[in-house]
Amino acid sequence: MAVVLTVVVAVLAVVVGWLAYGRIHDSAVERARVEARAAAEAEVVAMLEYDFATVDEQAEAAVGGLTPDFATEYMNLMTNVVAPGAKEKSITVQVSVQGSSVVSADADNAVMLLYLNQITTSSDRPEAASSGSRVRVEMQKDGDRWLVDRLTPV
C-alpha cells in the first residue's frame, strides 16, 4: 500500500510540475509576443523615418534598437546610400505602422509582419507622396530588451 501511495504521489508531482512549467512557458511566450511587437513597431519607425537635415543623428539613434550585426549593416546602408541621397534631394520620410502581426514567437525570438505607410517629400517632389509597404521583422531578446535582428521587405 505504501508503494502504491508513493507512486501516486510521484505521478501527481510530475503532473503538477509539468502543468506549472507549461503555464510559465505559455506566459513567457505571450509576454514575448506583446513586448516584441511593441518594440518592432517603435524600432522600425525609428529606422525608416528621417529628415534630410538630421538623418545622420536619426540613424545613430536608431542603432540602439538593433543587434550589433544588423546595426553594422544598417549604418553602412544609411551612411553610404540613404543619407547622401536624402541630403542631396532634401528628402523627408515619415513612417507610421498601420498594422502588425506576430508570425512566430518564443521567449527569446520573434518574427513580426508590419504594414507601413510612408509619406515622402523631396526637393524634386515637394508634394507629399504616400506609399504603403510590408516588412518582415526578426526580433531577438537581449536581456530585458527586444532588438531588431533583421528587416526584410515583403
C-alpha positions as a Markdown table, in Angstrom:
| # | Residue | x | y | z |
|---|---|---|---|---|
| 1 | Met | 0.0 | 0.0 | 0.0 |
| 2 | Ala | 2.9 | 2.4 | 0.9 |
| 3 | Val | 4.5 | 1.7 | -2.5 |
| 4 | Val | 1.3 | 2.4 | -4.4 |
| 5 | Leu | 0.8 | 5.6 | -2.4 |
| 6 | Thr | 4.4 | 6.7 | -3.2 |
| 7 | Val | 3.9 | 6.0 | -6.9 |
| 8 | Val | 0.6 | 8.0 | -6.9 |
| 9 | Val | 2.3 | 11.0 | -5.1 |
| 10 | Ala | 5.2 | 10.9 | -7.5 |
| 11 | Val | 2.9 | 10.8 | -10.6 |
| 12 | Leu | 0.9 | 13.7 | -9.2 |
| 13 | Ala | 4.1 | 15.7 | -8.5 |
| 14 | Val | 5.2 | 15.1 | -12.1 |
| 15 | Val | 1.9 | 16.2 | -13.5 |
| 16 | Val | 1.7 | 19.3 | -11.3 |
| 17 | Gly | 5.3 | 20.2 | -12.3 |
| 18 | Trp | 4.6 | 19.7 | -16.0 |
| 19 | Leu | 1.4 | 21.8 | -15.8 |
| 20 | Ala | 3.3 | 24.6 | -13.9 |
| 21 | Tyr | 6.1 | 24.5 | -16.5 |
| 22 | Gly | 3.5 | 24.7 | -19.3 |
| 23 | Arg | 1.9 | 27.7 | -17.7 |
| 24 | Ile | 5.2 | 29.5 | -17.1 |
| 25 | His | 6.3 | 28.8 | -20.7 |
| 26 | Asp | 3.0 | 30.0 | -22.1 |
| 27 | Ser | 3.2 | 33.1 | -20.1 |
| 28 | Ala | 6.7 | 33.8 | -21.3 |
| 29 | Val | 5.7 | 33.3 | -24.9 |
| 30 | Glu | 2.7 | 35.6 | -24.5 |
| 31 | Arg | 4.8 | 38.3 | -22.9 |
| 32 | Ala | 7.4 | 37.9 | -25.7 |
| 33 | Arg | 4.6 | 38.4 | -28.3 |
| 34 | Val | 3.4 | 41.6 | -26.7 |
| 35 | Glu | 6.8 | 43.1 | -25.9 |
| 36 | Ala | 8.5 | 42.1 | -29.2 |
| 37 | Arg | 5.6 | 43.5 | -31.2 |
| 38 | Ala | 5.7 | 46.9 | -29.4 |
| 39 | Ala | 9.5 | 47.1 | -29.8 |
| 40 | Ala | 9.3 | 46.1 | -33.5 |
| 41 | Glu | 6.7 | 48.9 | -34.2 |
| 42 | Ala | 8.8 | 51.5 | -32.4 |
| 43 | Glu | 12.2 | 50.4 | -33.8 |
| 44 | Val | 11.1 | 50.1 | -37.4 |
| 45 | Val | 9.7 | 53.7 | -37.3 |
| 46 | Ala | 13.0 | 54.9 | -35.8 |
| 47 | Met | 14.9 | 53.1 | -38.5 |
| 48 | Leu | 13.0 | 54.2 | -41.6 |
| 49 | Glu | 11.8 | 57.7 | -40.7 |
| 50 | Tyr | 14.2 | 60.6 | -41.3 |
| 51 | Asp | 14.6 | 64.2 | -42.3 |
| 52 | Phe | 17.5 | 65.2 | -44.6 |
| 53 | Ala | 18.7 | 67.8 | -42.0 |
| 54 | Thr | 19.1 | 65.3 | -39.2 |
| 55 | Val | 19.4 | 61.9 | -41.0 |
| 56 | Asp | 22.8 | 61.2 | -39.5 |
| 57 | Glu | 21.6 | 61.8 | -35.9 |
| 58 | Gln | 18.4 | 59.8 | -36.5 |
| 59 | Ala | 20.4 | 56.8 | -37.9 |
| 60 | Glu | 22.7 | 56.9 | -34.9 |
| 61 | Ala | 19.8 | 56.9 | -32.5 |
| 62 | Ala | 18.1 | 54.0 | -34.3 |
| 63 | Val | 21.2 | 51.8 | -33.9 |
| 64 | Gly | 20.4 | 51.4 | -30.2 |
| 65 | Gly | 17.5 | 49.2 | -31.0 |
| 66 | Leu | 19.4 | 46.8 | -33.3 |
| 67 | Thr | 21.5 | 43.8 | -32.7 |
| 68 | Pro | 25.2 | 44.5 | -33.3 |
| 69 | Asp | 25.5 | 42.7 | -36.6 |
| 70 | Phe | 22.4 | 44.3 | -38.0 |
| 71 | Ala | 23.4 | 47.7 | -36.7 |
| 72 | Thr | 26.6 | 47.5 | -38.7 |
| 73 | Glu | 24.6 | 46.6 | -41.9 |
| 74 | Tyr | 22.1 | 49.3 | -41.2 |
| 75 | Met | 24.7 | 52.0 | -40.6 |
| 76 | Asn | 26.5 | 51.1 | -43.8 |
| 77 | Leu | 23.4 | 51.5 | -45.8 |
| 78 | Met | 22.4 | 54.7 | -44.1 |
| 79 | Thr | 25.9 | 56.3 | -44.3 |
| 80 | Asn | 26.7 | 55.2 | -47.9 |
| 81 | Val | 23.3 | 55.4 | -49.6 |
| 82 | Val | 20.4 | 56.9 | -47.7 |
| 83 | Ala | 21.9 | 59.9 | -46.0 |
| 84 | Pro | 23.8 | 61.2 | -49.1 |
| 85 | Gly | 20.7 | 60.9 | -51.2 |
| 86 | Ala | 18.5 | 62.5 | -48.5 |
| 87 | Lys | 20.8 | 65.4 | -48.2 |
| 88 | Glu | 21.2 | 65.9 | -51.9 |
| 89 | Lys | 17.5 | 65.9 | -52.7 |
| 90 | Ser | 16.2 | 67.2 | -49.3 |
| 91 | Ile | 14.2 | 64.0 | -48.7 |
| 92 | Thr | 12.0 | 63.7 | -45.7 |
| 93 | Val | 10.2 | 60.4 | -44.9 |
| 94 | Gln | 7.5 | 60.0 | -42.3 |
| 95 | Val | 6.6 | 56.4 | -41.3 |
| 96 | Ser | 3.6 | 55.1 | -39.4 |
| 97 | Val | 2.6 | 51.5 | -38.6 |
| 98 | Gln | -0.8 | 50.7 | -39.9 |
| 99 | Gly | -1.0 | 47.2 | -38.6 |
| 100 | Ser | 1.2 | 44.5 | -37.2 |
| 101 | Ser | 1.0 | 40.8 | -36.6 |
| 102 | Val | 3.1 | 38.2 | -34.8 |
| 103 | Val | 4.2 | 35.5 | -37.2 |
| 104 | Ser | 6.0 | 33.4 | -34.6 |
| 105 | Ala | 7.4 | 33.9 | -31.1 |
| 106 | Asp | 9.2 | 32.1 | -28.3 |
| 107 | Ala | 10.7 | 33.6 | -25.1 |
| 108 | Asp | 13.8 | 34.9 | -26.9 |
| 109 | Asn | 13.0 | 35.3 | -30.6 |
| 110 | Ala | 10.0 | 36.7 | -32.5 |
| 111 | Val | 9.1 | 37.4 | -36.1 |
| 112 | Met | 6.6 | 40.2 | -36.9 |
| 113 | Leu | 4.9 | 41.4 | -40.1 |
| 114 | Leu | 4.4 | 45.2 | -40.1 |
| 115 | Tyr | 2.2 | 47.1 | -42.6 |
| 116 | Leu | 3.7 | 50.6 | -43.0 |
| 117 | Asn | 2.5 | 53.9 | -44.5 |
| 118 | Gln | 5.3 | 56.2 | -45.7 |
| 119 | Ile | 4.9 | 59.8 | -46.7 |
| 120 | Thr | 7.8 | 61.2 | -48.6 |
| 121 | Thr | 8.7 | 64.7 | -49.7 |
| 122 | Ser | 11.8 | 66.0 | -51.6 |
| 123 | Ser | 13.1 | 69.0 | -53.4 |
| 124 | Asp | 12.1 | 67.2 | -56.7 |
| 125 | Arg | 8.6 | 66.4 | -55.4 |
| 126 | Pro | 7.6 | 68.8 | -52.7 |
| 127 | Glu | 4.0 | 67.5 | -52.7 |
| 128 | Ala | 3.7 | 64.6 | -50.3 |
| 129 | Ala | 3.7 | 61.1 | -51.8 |
| 130 | Ser | 2.2 | 58.3 | -49.8 |
| 131 | Ser | 3.1 | 54.7 | -50.2 |
| 132 | Gly | 2.4 | 51.5 | -48.4 |
| 133 | Ser | 4.8 | 48.7 | -47.7 |
| 134 | Arg | 5.1 | 45.5 | -45.7 |
| 135 | Val | 8.2 | 44.4 | -43.8 |
| 136 | Arg | 9.2 | 41.2 | -42.0 |
| 137 | Val | 11.0 | 42.0 | -38.8 |
| 138 | Glu | 13.0 | 39.4 | -36.9 |
| 139 | Met | 13.4 | 40.3 | -33.2 |
| 140 | Gln | 15.9 | 39.0 | -30.7 |
| 141 | Lys | 15.8 | 39.4 | -26.9 |
| 142 | Asp | 18.9 | 40.8 | -25.3 |
| 143 | Gly | 18.5 | 40.9 | -21.5 |
| 144 | Asp | 15.2 | 42.7 | -21.0 |
| 145 | Arg | 15.1 | 44.5 | -24.4 |
| 146 | Trp | 13.9 | 43.3 | -27.8 |
| 147 | Leu | 16.3 | 44.3 | -30.7 |
| 148 | Val | 15.7 | 44.2 | -34.4 |
| 149 | Asp | 17.9 | 41.4 | -35.9 |
| 150 | Arg | 16.7 | 41.6 | -39.5 |
| 151 | Leu | 14.3 | 43.7 | -41.6 |
| 152 | Thr | 13.1 | 42.3 | -44.9 |
| 153 | Pro | 10.7 | 44.0 | -47.3 |
| 154 | Val | 7.9 | 41.6 | -48.3 |
